[in-house]
Amino acid sequence: WAAALLYLALIHWASSLSPTEGGLSLPDGMDKMAHLCEFGILVILLWRPARHRWPAQPEMRIAATLFIFAAGNGIIDEFHQSFVFGRISSWADAGADMLGAGAAVFWCLHREKARTKLSP
């Protein structure tokens, strides 16, 4: 849990920096890719601790919970950015956050299925 929560704190801290304070400024296309990767990594970091914490829960329930958590944090992050000088908040960025979270959830589910298929 510690790595995932530290990473989440890092995401929200980085989004509070304005470009004049050293915040990262990327071109439009790269910006969406960064959002996609950022929230995909968050889901991947949360997957294993969630599976170990709630082993009796079905994978789909954990996947849905992690998606909602990551997507919600993406929306909150965009809302937060609307108050930071020099930063722009957009629904397209929130959509990229959700797409990254969804892709990571799909990958984790696929990996879980392959892992259980290989174990005796």
mmCIF file with all atom_site columns, C-alpha atoms in Angstrom:
data_model
loop_
_atom_site.group_PDB
_atom_site.id
_atom_site.type_symbol
_atom_site.label_atom_id
_atom_site.label_alt_id
_atom_site.label_comp_id
_atom_site.label_asym_id
_atom_site.label_entity_id
_atom_site.label_seq_id
_atom_site.pdbx_PDB_ins_code
_atom_site.Cartn_x
_atom_site.Cartn_y
_atom_site.Cartn_z
_atom_site.occupancy
_atom_site.B_iso_or_equiv
_atom_site.pdbx_formal_charge
_atom_site.auth_seq_id
_atom_site.auth_comp_id
_atom_site.auth_asym_id
_atom_site.auth_atom_id
_atom_site.pdbx_PDB_model_num
ATOM 1   C CA . TRP A 1 1   ? 0.000   0.000   0.000   1.00 0.00 ? 1   TRP A CA 1
ATOM 2   C CA . ALA A 1 2   ? 2.812   2.401   0.820   1.00 0.00 ? 2   ALA A CA 1
ATOM 3   C CA . ALA A 1 3   ? 4.214   2.539   -2.726  1.00 0.00 ? 3   ALA A CA 1
ATOM 4   C CA . ALA A 1 4   ? 0.768   3.133   -4.234  1.00 0.00 ? 4   ALA A CA 1
ATOM 5   C CA . LEU A 1 5   ? -0.166  5.844   -1.744  1.00 0.00 ? 5   LEU A CA 1
ATOM 6   C CA . LEU A 1 6   ? 3.206   7.539   -2.124  1.00 0.00 ? 6   LEU A CA 1
ATOM 7   C CA . TYR A 1 7   ? 2.767   7.471   -5.905  1.00 0.00 ? 7   TYR A CA 1
ATOM 8   C CA . LEU A 1 8   ? -0.742  8.948   -5.567  1.00 0.00 ? 8   LEU A CA 1
ATOM 9   C CA . ALA A 1 9   ? 0.645   11.722  -3.367  1.00 0.00 ? 9   ALA A CA 1
ATOM 10  C CA . LEU A 1 10  ? 3.342   12.359  -5.977  1.00 0.00 ? 10  LEU A CA 1
ATOM 11  C CA . ILE A 1 11  ? 0.681   12.684  -8.712  1.00 0.00 ? 11  ILE A CA 1
ATOM 12  C CA . HIS A 1 12  ? -1.294  15.242  -6.720  1.00 0.00 ? 12  HIS A CA 1
ATOM 13  C CA . TRP A 1 13  ? 1.840   17.127  -5.660  1.00 0.00 ? 13  TRP A CA 1
ATOM 14  C CA . ALA A 1 14  ? 3.112   17.348  -9.262  1.00 0.00 ? 14  ALA A CA 1
ATOM 15  C CA . SER A 1 15  ? -0.252  18.631  -10.448 1.00 0.00 ? 15  SER A CA 1
ATOM 16  C CA . SER A 1 16  ? -0.101  21.436  -7.893  1.00 0.00 ? 16  SER A CA 1
ATOM 17  C CA . LEU A 1 17  ? 3.047   22.894  -9.455  1.00 0.00 ? 17  LEU A CA 1
ATOM 18  C CA . SER A 1 18  ? 2.530   25.671  -11.944 1.00 0.00 ? 18  SER A CA 1
ATOM 19  C CA . PRO A 1 19  ? 4.791   25.753  -15.011 1.00 0.00 ? 19  PRO A CA 1
ATOM 20  C CA . THR A 1 20  ? 6.562   28.773  -13.519 1.00 0.00 ? 20  THR A CA 1
ATOM 21  C CA . GLU A 1 21  ? 7.415   26.763  -10.362 1.00 0.00 ? 21  GLU A CA 1
ATOM 22  C CA . GLY A 1 22  ? 9.070   23.966  -12.310 1.00 0.00 ? 22  GLY A CA 1
ATOM 23  C CA . GLY A 1 23  ? 5.955   22.025  -13.213 1.00 0.00 ? 23  GLY A CA 1
ATOM 24  C CA . LEU A 1 24  ? 6.241   19.772  -16.229 1.00 0.00 ? 24  LEU A CA 1
ATOM 25  C CA . SER A 1 25  ? 4.817   21.184  -19.448 1.00 0.00 ? 25  SER A CA 1
ATOM 26  C CA . LEU A 1 26  ? 4.287   18.690  -22.271 1.00 0.00 ? 26  LEU A CA 1
ATOM 27  C CA . PRO A 1 27  ? 2.956   19.077  -25.807 1.00 0.00 ? 27  PRO A CA 1
ATOM 28  C CA . ASP A 1 28  ? -0.715  18.116  -26.246 1.00 0.00 ? 28  ASP A CA 1
ATOM 29  C CA . GLY A 1 29  ? -0.195  14.602  -27.605 1.00 0.00 ? 29  GLY A CA 1
ATOM 30  C CA . MET A 1 30  ? 2.410   13.691  -25.013 1.00 0.00 ? 30  MET A CA 1
ATOM 31  C CA . ASP A 1 31  ? 0.257   15.177  -22.273 1.00 0.00 ? 31  ASP A CA 1
ATOM 32  C CA . LYS A 1 32  ? -2.492  12.622  -22.875 1.00 0.00 ? 32  LYS A CA 1
ATOM 33  C CA . MET A 1 33  ? 0.031   9.767   -22.981 1.00 0.00 ? 33  MET A CA 1
ATOM 34  C CA . ALA A 1 34  ? 1.477   10.917  -19.657 1.00 0.00 ? 34  ALA A CA 1
ATOM 35  C CA . HIS A 1 35  ? -2.005  10.948  -18.104 1.00 0.00 ? 35  HIS A CA 1
ATOM 36  C CA . LEU A 1 36  ? -2.727  7.494   -19.494 1.00 0.00 ? 36  LEU A CA 1
ATOM 37  C CA . CYS A 1 37  ? 0.506   6.034   -18.089 1.00 0.00 ? 37  CYS A CA 1
ATOM 38  C CA . GLU A 1 38  ? 0.233   7.888   -14.787 1.00 0.00 ? 38  GLU A CA 1
ATOM 39  C CA . PHE A 1 39  ? -3.103  6.403   -13.779 1.00 0.00 ? 39  PHE A CA 1
ATOM 40  C CA . GLY A 1 40  ? -2.363  3.024   -15.321 1.00 0.00 ? 40  GLY A CA 1
ATOM 41  C CA . ILE A 1 41  ? 0.673   2.745   -13.061 1.00 0.00 ? 41  ILE A CA 1
ATOM 42  C CA . LEU A 1 42  ? -1.494  3.728   -10.101 1.00 0.00 ? 42  LEU A CA 1
ATOM 43  C CA . VAL A 1 43  ? -3.861  0.801   -10.745 1.00 0.00 ? 43  VAL A CA 1
ATOM 44  C CA . ILE A 1 44  ? -0.952  -1.609  -11.205 1.00 0.00 ? 44  ILE A CA 1
ATOM 45  C CA . LEU A 1 45  ? 0.563   -0.470  -7.905  1.00 0.00 ? 45  LEU A CA 1
ATOM 46  C CA . LEU A 1 46  ? -2.784  -0.950  -6.146  1.00 0.00 ? 46  LEU A CA 1
ATOM 47  C CA . TRP A 1 47  ? -3.648  -4.348  -7.665  1.00 0.00 ? 47  TRP A CA 1
ATOM 48  C CA . ARG A 1 48  ? -1.436  -6.669  -5.616  1.00 0.00 ? 48  ARG A CA 1
ATOM 49  C CA . PRO A 1 49  ? -2.114  -5.135  -2.184  1.00 0.00 ? 49  PRO A CA 1
ATOM 50  C CA . ALA A 1 50  ? -5.848  -5.121  -2.937  1.00 0.00 ? 50  ALA A CA 1
ATOM 51  C CA . ARG A 1 51  ? -5.796  -8.797  -4.013  1.00 0.00 ? 51  ARG A CA 1
ATOM 52  C CA . HIS A 1 52  ? -3.881  -9.756  -0.852  1.00 0.00 ? 52  HIS A CA 1
ATOM 53  C CA . ARG A 1 53  ? -6.043  -7.640  1.439   1.00 0.00 ? 53  ARG A CA 1
ATOM 54  C CA . TRP A 1 54  ? -9.330  -9.016  0.093   1.00 0.00 ? 54  TRP A CA 1
ATOM 55  C CA . PRO A 1 55  ? -8.516  -12.493 -1.275  1.00 0.00 ? 55  PRO A CA 1
ATOM 56  C CA . ALA A 1 56  ? -12.129 -13.725 -1.081  1.00 0.00 ? 56  ALA A CA 1
ATOM 57  C CA . GLN A 1 57  ? -13.414 -10.902 -3.284  1.00 0.00 ? 57  GLN A CA 1
ATOM 58  C CA . PRO A 1 58  ? -13.876 -11.674 -6.982  1.00 0.00 ? 58  PRO A CA 1
ATOM 59  C CA . GLU A 1 59  ? -11.283 -10.147 -9.283  1.00 0.00 ? 59  GLU A CA 1
ATOM 60  C CA . MET A 1 60  ? -13.970 -8.205  -11.142 1.00 0.00 ? 60  MET A CA 1
ATOM 61  C CA . ARG A 1 61  ? -15.130 -6.484  -7.951  1.00 0.00 ? 61  ARG A CA 1
ATOM 62  C CA . ILE A 1 62  ? -11.578 -5.461  -7.079  1.00 0.00 ? 62  ILE A CA 1
ATOM 63  C CA . ALA A 1 63  ? -11.008 -4.355  -10.675 1.00 0.00 ? 63  ALA A CA 1
ATOM 64  C CA . ALA A 1 64  ? -14.157 -2.195  -10.635 1.00 0.00 ? 64  ALA A CA 1
ATOM 65  C CA . THR A 1 65  ? -13.219 -0.700  -7.270  1.00 0.00 ? 65  THR A CA 1
ATOM 66  C CA . LEU A 1 66  ? -9.698  0.157   -8.418  1.00 0.00 ? 66  LEU A CA 1
ATOM 67  C CA . PHE A 1 67  ? -11.011 1.637   -11.665 1.00 0.00 ? 67  PHE A CA 1
ATOM 68  C CA . ILE A 1 68  ? -13.506 3.833   -9.811  1.00 0.00 ? 68  ILE A CA 1
ATOM 69  C CA . PHE A 1 69  ? -10.810 4.886   -7.322  1.00 0.00 ? 69  PHE A CA 1
ATOM 70  C CA . ALA A 1 70  ? -8.286  5.780   -10.040 1.00 0.00 ? 70  ALA A CA 1
ATOM 71  C CA . ALA A 1 71  ? -10.874 7.467   -12.277 1.00 0.00 ? 71  ALA A CA 1
ATOM 72  C CA . GLY A 1 72  ? -12.194 9.459   -9.319  1.00 0.00 ? 72  GLY A CA 1
ATOM 73  C CA . ASN A 1 73  ? -8.690  10.577  -8.458  1.00 0.00 ? 73  ASN A CA 1
ATOM 74  C CA . GLY A 1 74  ? -8.159  11.603  -12.079 1.00 0.00 ? 74  GLY A CA 1
ATOM 75  C CA . ILE A 1 75  ? -11.265 13.790  -11.954 1.00 0.00 ? 75  ILE A CA 1
ATOM 76  C CA . ILE A 1 76  ? -10.256 15.243  -8.583  1.00 0.00 ? 76  ILE A CA 1
ATOM 77  C CA . ASP A 1 77  ? -6.769  15.923  -9.943  1.00 0.00 ? 77  ASP A CA 1
ATOM 78  C CA . GLU A 1 78  ? -8.185  17.801  -12.933 1.00 0.00 ? 78  GLU A CA 1
ATOM 79  C CA . PHE A 1 79  ? -10.481 19.812  -10.673 1.00 0.00 ? 79  PHE A CA 1
ATOM 80  C CA . HIS A 1 80  ? -7.503  20.626  -8.449  1.00 0.00 ? 80  HIS A CA 1
ATOM 81  C CA . GLN A 1 81  ? -5.492  21.776  -11.475 1.00 0.00 ? 81  GLN A CA 1
ATOM 82  C CA . SER A 1 82  ? -8.190  24.311  -12.333 1.00 0.00 ? 82  SER A CA 1
ATOM 83  C CA . PHE A 1 83  ? -7.067  26.289  -9.269  1.00 0.00 ? 83  PHE A CA 1
ATOM 84  C CA . VAL A 1 84  ? -3.329  26.163  -10.068 1.00 0.00 ? 84  VAL A CA 1
ATOM 85  C CA . PHE A 1 85  ? -1.943  29.220  -11.874 1.00 0.00 ? 85  PHE A CA 1
ATOM 86  C CA . GLY A 1 86  ? -0.744  28.317  -15.364 1.00 0.00 ? 86  GLY A CA 1
ATOM 87  C CA . ARG A 1 87  ? -2.355  24.862  -15.378 1.00 0.00 ? 87  ARG A CA 1
ATOM 88  C CA . ILE A 1 88  ? -5.316  23.908  -17.526 1.00 0.00 ? 88  ILE A CA 1
ATOM 89  C CA . SER A 1 89  ? -7.979  21.459  -16.452 1.00 0.00 ? 89  SER A CA 1
ATOM 90  C CA . SER A 1 90  ? -9.690  19.433  -19.169 1.00 0.00 ? 90  SER A CA 1
ATOM 91  C CA . TRP A 1 91  ? -12.139 16.599  -19.530 1.00 0.00 ? 91  TRP A CA 1
ATOM 92  C CA . ALA A 1 92  ? -9.844  15.118  -22.183 1.00 0.00 ? 92  ALA A CA 1
ATOM 93  C CA . ASP A 1 93  ? -7.121  14.737  -19.559 1.00 0.00 ? 93  ASP A CA 1
ATOM 94  C CA . ALA A 1 94  ? -9.610  13.115  -17.166 1.00 0.00 ? 94  ALA A CA 1
ATOM 95  C CA . GLY A 1 95  ? -10.629 10.802  -20.008 1.00 0.00 ? 95  GLY A CA 1
ATOM 96  C CA . ALA A 1 96  ? -6.985  9.845   -20.559 1.00 0.00 ? 96  ALA A CA 1
ATOM 97  C CA . ASP A 1 97  ? -6.709  9.130   -16.830 1.00 0.00 ? 97  ASP A CA 1
ATOM 98  C CA . MET A 1 98  ? -9.742  6.842   -17.053 1.00 0.00 ? 98  MET A CA 1
ATOM 99  C CA . LEU A 1 99  ? -8.465  5.159   -20.195 1.00 0.00 ? 99  LEU A CA 1
ATOM 100 C CA . GLY A 1 100 ? -5.132  4.446   -18.508 1.00 0.00 ? 100 GLY A CA 1
ATOM 101 C CA . ALA A 1 101 ? -6.872  3.072   -15.423 1.00 0.00 ? 101 ALA A CA 1
ATOM 102 C CA . GLY A 1 102 ? -9.135  0.910   -17.584 1.00 0.00 ? 102 GLY A CA 1
ATOM 103 C CA . ALA A 1 103 ? -6.245  -0.458  -19.645 1.00 0.00 ? 103 ALA A CA 1
ATOM 104 C CA . ALA A 1 104 ? -4.317  -1.303  -16.476 1.00 0.00 ? 104 ALA A CA 1
ATOM 105 C CA . VAL A 1 105 ? -7.353  -3.020  -14.951 1.00 0.00 ? 105 VAL A CA 1
ATOM 106 C CA . PHE A 1 106 ? -7.771  -5.074  -18.128 1.00 0.00 ? 106 PHE A CA 1
ATOM 107 C CA . TRP A 1 107 ? -4.075  -5.996  -18.068 1.00 0.00 ? 107 TRP A CA 1
ATOM 108 C CA . CYS A 1 108 ? -4.207  -6.968  -14.363 1.00 0.00 ? 108 CYS A CA 1
ATOM 109 C CA . LEU A 1 109 ? -7.292  -9.136  -14.929 1.00 0.00 ? 109 LEU A CA 1
ATOM 110 C CA . HIS A 1 110 ? -5.649  -10.825 -17.913 1.00 0.00 ? 110 HIS A CA 1
ATOM 111 C CA . ARG A 1 111 ? -2.470  -11.418 -15.927 1.00 0.00 ? 111 ARG A CA 1
ATOM 112 C CA . GLU A 1 112 ? -4.470  -12.793 -12.974 1.00 0.00 ? 112 GLU A CA 1
ATOM 113 C CA . LYS A 1 113 ? -6.324  -15.198 -15.249 1.00 0.00 ? 113 LYS A CA 1
ATOM 114 C CA . ALA A 1 114 ? -3.076  -16.395 -16.827 1.00 0.00 ? 114 ALA A CA 1
ATOM 115 C CA . ARG A 1 115 ? -1.479  -16.813 -13.419 1.00 0.00 ? 115 ARG A CA 1
ATOM 116 C CA . THR A 1 116 ? -4.349  -18.887 -12.029 1.00 0.00 ? 116 THR A CA 1
ATOM 117 C CA . LYS A 1 117 ? -4.437  -20.992 -15.196 1.00 0.00 ? 117 LYS A CA 1
ATOM 118 C CA . LEU A 1 118 ? -0.747  -21.870 -14.766 1.00 0.00 ? 118 LEU A CA 1
ATOM 119 C CA . SER A 1 119 ? -0.895  -22.659 -11.046 1.00 0.00 ? 119 SER A CA 1
ATOM 120 C CA . PRO A 1 120 ? -1.826  -26.243 -10.039 1.00 0.00 ? 120 PRO A CA 1
#
